[in-house]
Amino acid sequence: MRNRANKLGSLTLSAVLAVSMFSSFAGSASAATIHVGAGSYTTTLPAGQIGPQAAISKTANVPGPMPTNDWWSSLAWTPYSDVMFPHPLAVQAKADGLGLGYPVQSASADAIFGAYVNDFTLGHSAQSNFPDARVDGYSDSTVSMLFNSGGSLRVTTGHGLPFIYSTYTGGTPKLTFNSTPIVWSGTASGSVLGVTVNGHHYGLFGPTGSTWSGIGSSTLTNSLGGKNYFSVAVLPDNSPATLSAYKQYAYSFVTNSTINYAYNESTSQVATTYNFTTQAMEGTQTGTILALYPHQWKHTGNTLLPYTYDSVRGTMKTLSGTSFTTTMTYQGILPYLPAVGSYDNTTLNNLIETVRQEPNHTVGAKDTYWLGKYLGRIANLLPIAQQAGNAAAVSNFQSYLETTLSNNLTAGSKTNDLFYYDANWGSLIGYPGSYGSNDVLNDHHFHYGYWVRAAAEVARNNPAWATASNYGGMVDLLIKDFANWERNDSRFPYLRNFDPYAGHSWASGNSQFADGNNQESSSESINAWAAMILWGQATGNTAIRDAGIYMYTTEVNAINEYWFNTSGTNFKPGYNHNYSSMIWGGKSVYATWFSADVQAIRGINILPVTAASAYLGYYPAYSASFINQAKVELGTNDWTMWKDIFLEYQALYDAPGAIALYHANPNYTPEDGETKAHTYSFLYNMQALGQVDTSVTANTPTYGVFKKDGTKNYVAYNPGNAAKVVTFSDGKTLNVPAKSVASSVGGPVNNTPTISTLSPASGPTGTSVTLTGTNFGASQGTSTVKFGTTAASVTSWSNNAITAVVPSSLPAGSVNVTVTTPSGTSSGRTFTVTTVNTGFSNVLYVNANNTLNASAGTGALNATIASAGGINYDGTPHNPVTYTISGVNATYDSSKSTGFNLYADAGSNIGNGVQVQITYDFTGNGTSTRTETYNYFALNDVPNWENYTHNQGLKSATGNFSNMTNGTITVKVWNAIGNSTSSLRINASSADGSQSTFTIPFK
């Protein structure tokens, strides 16, 4: 889904060239594990893995970690560069010097172009070719490159600079044009020329006293007049007055830029100051002329000049000086929405339970992108499970997040599921990598943003896990990699993925494309910045929090300008869409790396939808037009791909309509990072909250304001340990308890359980009794069913039905039955205990809800058995599917032994082998006193059910048999070998056939 394609024909260098031309790094020959609290990473590339190239095209003036994922990154990865777009110019480092051009603007139905066409090459009079161009310096928005081969040419260019600054040794400037330029100002005896080529206007500024040769030809040479500096400027027009205005700053060379931000919590404003350091090569002039992108000039109070440039991002406006400041409003985010929707809690719990019962929430690939999505999926759902009172799901989800994160944030001796620090580039690289995240450092903010979001959710519930002595330090390092917020941390480049001047992120690590760098999924960038905000809030690190707020706020504004064009002013005539899915340095396109489907093209800049996605609803009229155009292009709004993503987006401006579409076709397949439970909750909560209201802010980072039917609805989250009063800019206040989300709309519905019926209402001990009612919760968790004061064994549990076994210790007579959940205890229902039950069936059916039952199922289902992942788990249960029966009272029959018929299938997959283990707990006290493990059964690659039986042979057995009194039998089935999932047939009725059963040696 990310930057899936790398440039073909990548450069290969010999070892000699790598040493002589490039700076290189030799890693330690022995493995080194660096411990960070309870976690760790390795400084040695794991065996069998691929990391980034050793060679970096830089000079000795550039020590320490190398910035990647920038507009100029190709310069560091290759001997020269691909085209780079420091708007308003475009440049390319070549063997004969620096090619310059003013990008040519055009549009087609599916693309907007600001294409590079070489207007001329800035070269060297004594050097026709250079062996390379190396990075010789950089700042927040500029890069300096050195061409050196005896004589040298050093050039500085940068975002927003219409000027190119150069210095020379051993020669003078030679400008080579493809055709003879028109000289409309200046003469051979002067130092300054105004020229036009390809319809583009330039000022050529030699030092005072320098002269020109070659006028009237396609090659111009400046004498430098004994000096060593020279500059070029692309001009907005060819008037002498404009040339004169630019000449004022032509000798004020920009030598550095720093872009600093400040978040004001009380006003919810982000101020960004762009500072430029200049050196007067002659005269005393300071400052320069700067070209601002739309997201900048629309938010600055600085005085603008009359000069403008056309760019692929829209009109760039100019100002002069050494600095300017933008001020943007931060509209807040939330970790989760308040439970204010009118949804049905039973339905919600059933949807939550579907996820809880997954054999493994890591349902596919384990590379850092996909595993991150699965982590984000569960992080989204955990607070919803808490709101629904599903204690079992809460425990399950929290455990999954903690265990998965902890395992992958610990290196040890593994070669996968770990992080490696490459000191040469200064990057923390996760394995397995994907989409170039390992070898060319693509997409780290996309990948790791999900991890940090999951870590923030763990920290919200278990602060101890997030401390520096545990795993907090490793999470901080993940953030350092893609968004190092500390300039003095020499381990990582500053803000790797985020471009402070462009106002958004870049995905490609090496930017080796003719159209410059690119970014597709802006929404996954926002997910990373939101994750930083929440992690900073949860851990009390305001520096991380504020960096996240700065990038979140800035990139949201950039997205609304350049991806969504909400103002309608930045796209070119001829482009047929109201949205661009992928931004490049030199173009904007309606396409993705991975699919031509309209739903993919639009959905990739929506997902993942979280409570931090409210920015997608800042402009409701635009959002409606976005969905309407998608509907027209697809021919329907019955979405066949990522339906949940589109409905959640629609809910930000039209929740009732989204809910109607949800119920019209609820049998959709969720997007890989989504669950139906989250979508269901999101739609109904947005219906209650209304549309986003951007007119009101709050004095806390985690807030949201909405409006519905003329009423403002206020929401805030308090991560602290004491209650807090949040004040909104319109004077409204909201009391927010510690560790909670509060809303002015109200709270969730009453979740106290109720029992409607017992069936049967009488019987002996050991009888299975079905309780019907409401608000039981989707799964048992810590909830209980009691007959009087005695807890009963439970064989199935859902929100409105429980099956429990009458405890064997009860005497005959009437007893009160109650259900207790985290939300309270139900009123009682009477059950009459008759006599002790001595009967028992020794055939148990493998049924739904992870149960073994004496009766057959009601309809065949498939249970997924998790992949062994290529590891041998023979004899050791690994991610098993588990089935249990409790409350068993029976007598051991020594003439019999355990038997089973299990129907399994590996589809067309090769090399899978399923294995079974059965344990007997004879007293139900939690101790397995007899365990039998059978030899695994190799499945074929023909899709069909295969019968795995006890005849495969007993691999091992521990413990002796005994009679069962209120006992428990547990069966585990797993893939002992193989690289793919298998299926187990369960819940089959007699009419279905192929019933998975166990026969136990009891009577």
PDB file of C-alpha atoms in Angstrom, residues 167-249:
ATOM      1  CA  THR A 167      30.763  29.606  -5.316  1.00  0.00           C
ATOM      2  CA  TYR A 168      33.695  28.574  -7.492  1.00  0.00           C
ATOM      3  CA  THR A 169      37.325  27.531  -7.292  1.00  0.00           C
ATOM      4  CA  GLY A 170      39.592  26.980 -10.264  1.00  0.00           C
ATOM      5  CA  GLY A 171      37.156  28.461 -12.765  1.00  0.00           C
ATOM      6  CA  THR A 172      34.097  30.611 -13.371  1.00  0.00           C
ATOM      7  CA  PRO A 173      30.366  30.121 -14.067  1.00  0.00           C
ATOM      8  CA  LYS A 174      29.484  28.591 -17.439  1.00  0.00           C
ATOM      9  CA  LEU A 175      25.756  28.563 -18.281  1.00  0.00           C
ATOM     10  CA  THR A 176      24.805  26.198 -21.082  1.00  0.00           C
ATOM     11  CA  PHE A 177      21.387  26.710 -22.711  1.00  0.00           C
ATOM     12  CA  ASN A 178      19.614  24.367 -25.127  1.00  0.00           C
ATOM     13  CA  SER A 179      19.028  27.349 -27.393  1.00  0.00           C
ATOM     14  CA  THR A 180      20.277  30.901 -27.508  1.00  0.00           C
ATOM     15  CA  PRO A 181      18.621  32.861 -24.687  1.00  0.00           C
ATOM     16  CA  ILE A 182      17.053  36.260 -25.214  1.00  0.00           C
ATOM     17  CA  VAL A 183      19.069  38.865 -23.309  1.00  0.00           C
ATOM     18  CA  TRP A 184      16.632  41.624 -22.446  1.00  0.00           C
ATOM     19  CA  SER A 185      18.699  43.443 -19.830  1.00  0.00           C
ATOM     20  CA  GLY A 186      22.431  44.002 -19.434  1.00  0.00           C
ATOM     21  CA  THR A 187      25.499  43.835 -21.658  1.00  0.00           C
ATOM     22  CA  ALA A 188      28.752  41.912 -21.918  1.00  0.00           C
ATOM     23  CA  SER A 189      30.536  44.611 -19.938  1.00  0.00           C
ATOM     24  CA  GLY A 190      28.068  44.522 -17.061  1.00  0.00           C
ATOM     25  CA  SER A 191      27.757  42.041 -14.208  1.00  0.00           C
ATOM     26  CA  VAL A 192      23.995  41.373 -14.363  1.00  0.00           C
ATOM     27  CA  LEU A 193      21.901  39.957 -17.188  1.00  0.00           C
ATOM     28  CA  GLY A 194      18.175  39.482 -17.579  1.00  0.00           C
ATOM     29  CA  VAL A 195      17.499  36.556 -19.926  1.00  0.00           C
ATOM     30  CA  THR A 196      14.549  34.533 -21.189  1.00  0.00           C
ATOM     31  CA  VAL A 197      14.692  30.913 -22.303  1.00  0.00           C
ATOM     32  CA  ASN A 198      11.772  28.578 -23.007  1.00  0.00           C
ATOM     33  CA  GLY A 199       9.546  31.512 -22.072  1.00  0.00           C
ATOM     34  CA  HIS A 200      11.031  31.608 -18.542  1.00  0.00           C
ATOM     35  CA  HIS A 201      12.792  34.644 -17.139  1.00  0.00           C
ATOM     36  CA  TYR A 202      16.006  34.634 -15.116  1.00  0.00           C
ATOM     37  CA  GLY A 203      18.318  37.096 -13.470  1.00  0.00           C
ATOM     38  CA  LEU A 204      22.021  36.168 -13.745  1.00  0.00           C
ATOM     39  CA  PHE A 205      24.008  37.953 -11.061  1.00  0.00           C
ATOM     40  CA  GLY A 206      27.778  38.110 -11.354  1.00  0.00           C
ATOM     41  CA  PRO A 207      29.859  39.977  -8.806  1.00  0.00           C
ATOM     42  CA  THR A 208      30.231  43.703  -9.272  1.00  0.00           C
ATOM     43  CA  GLY A 209      33.007  44.284 -11.795  1.00  0.00           C
ATOM     44  CA  SER A 210      32.516  40.941 -13.573  1.00  0.00           C
ATOM     45  CA  THR A 211      31.813  40.661 -17.294  1.00  0.00           C
ATOM     46  CA  TRP A 212      30.137  38.254 -19.703  1.00  0.00           C
ATOM     47  CA  SER A 213      31.211  36.398 -22.775  1.00  0.00           C
ATOM     48  CA  GLY A 214      29.145  34.392 -25.233  1.00  0.00           C
ATOM     49  CA  ILE A 215      26.155  36.740 -25.545  1.00  0.00           C
ATOM     50  CA  GLY A 216      24.355  35.794 -28.726  1.00  0.00           C
ATOM     51  CA  SER A 217      25.244  32.107 -28.324  1.00  0.00           C
ATOM     52  CA  SER A 218      23.869  29.221 -26.254  1.00  0.00           C
ATOM     53  CA  THR A 219      26.734  29.405 -23.738  1.00  0.00           C
ATOM     54  CA  LEU A 220      27.303  32.313 -21.360  1.00  0.00           C
ATOM     55  CA  THR A 221      30.370  32.638 -19.155  1.00  0.00           C
ATOM     56  CA  ASN A 222      30.861  35.108 -16.309  1.00  0.00           C
ATOM     57  CA  SER A 223      34.378  36.260 -15.435  1.00  0.00           C
ATOM     58  CA  LEU A 224      33.633  36.678 -11.686  1.00  0.00           C
ATOM     59  CA  GLY A 225      35.955  39.752 -11.675  1.00  0.00           C
ATOM     60  CA  GLY A 226      38.370  38.130  -9.274  1.00  0.00           C
ATOM     61  CA  LYS A 227      35.552  37.033  -6.913  1.00  0.00           C
ATOM     62  CA  ASN A 228      34.189  33.515  -6.350  1.00  0.00           C
ATOM     63  CA  TYR A 229      30.414  33.916  -5.983  1.00  0.00           C
ATOM     64  CA  PHE A 230      27.547  33.916  -8.424  1.00  0.00           C
ATOM     65  CA  SER A 231      23.754  33.658  -8.161  1.00  0.00           C
ATOM     66  CA  VAL A 232      20.777  32.999 -10.384  1.00  0.00           C
ATOM     67  CA  ALA A 233      17.122  33.857  -9.785  1.00  0.00           C
ATOM     68  CA  VAL A 234      14.000  32.728 -11.587  1.00  0.00           C
ATOM     69  CA  LEU A 235      11.944  35.887 -12.093  1.00  0.00           C
ATOM     70  CA  PRO A 236       8.162  36.296 -12.122  1.00  0.00           C
ATOM     71  CA  ASP A 237       8.403  38.558 -15.200  1.00  0.00           C
ATOM     72  CA  ASN A 238      10.922  40.189 -17.528  1.00  0.00           C
ATOM     73  CA  SER A 239      10.623  43.785 -16.397  1.00  0.00           C
ATOM     74  CA  PRO A 240      13.756  45.775 -15.485  1.00  0.00           C
ATOM     75  CA  ALA A 241      12.056  46.850 -12.265  1.00  0.00           C
ATOM     76  CA  THR A 242      11.645  43.233 -11.158  1.00  0.00           C
ATOM     77  CA  LEU A 243      15.249  42.438 -12.082  1.00  0.00           C
ATOM     78  CA  SER A 244      16.363  45.405 -10.002  1.00  0.00           C
ATOM     79  CA  ALA A 245      14.272  44.301  -7.023  1.00  0.00           C
ATOM     80  CA  TYR A 246      15.795  40.832  -7.126  1.00  0.00           C
ATOM     81  CA  LYS A 247      19.308  42.210  -7.585  1.00  0.00           C
ATOM     82  CA  GLN A 248      18.935  43.835  -4.165  1.00  0.00           C
ATOM     83  CA  TYR A 249      19.032  40.331  -2.606  1.00  0.00           C
TER      84      TYR A 249
END
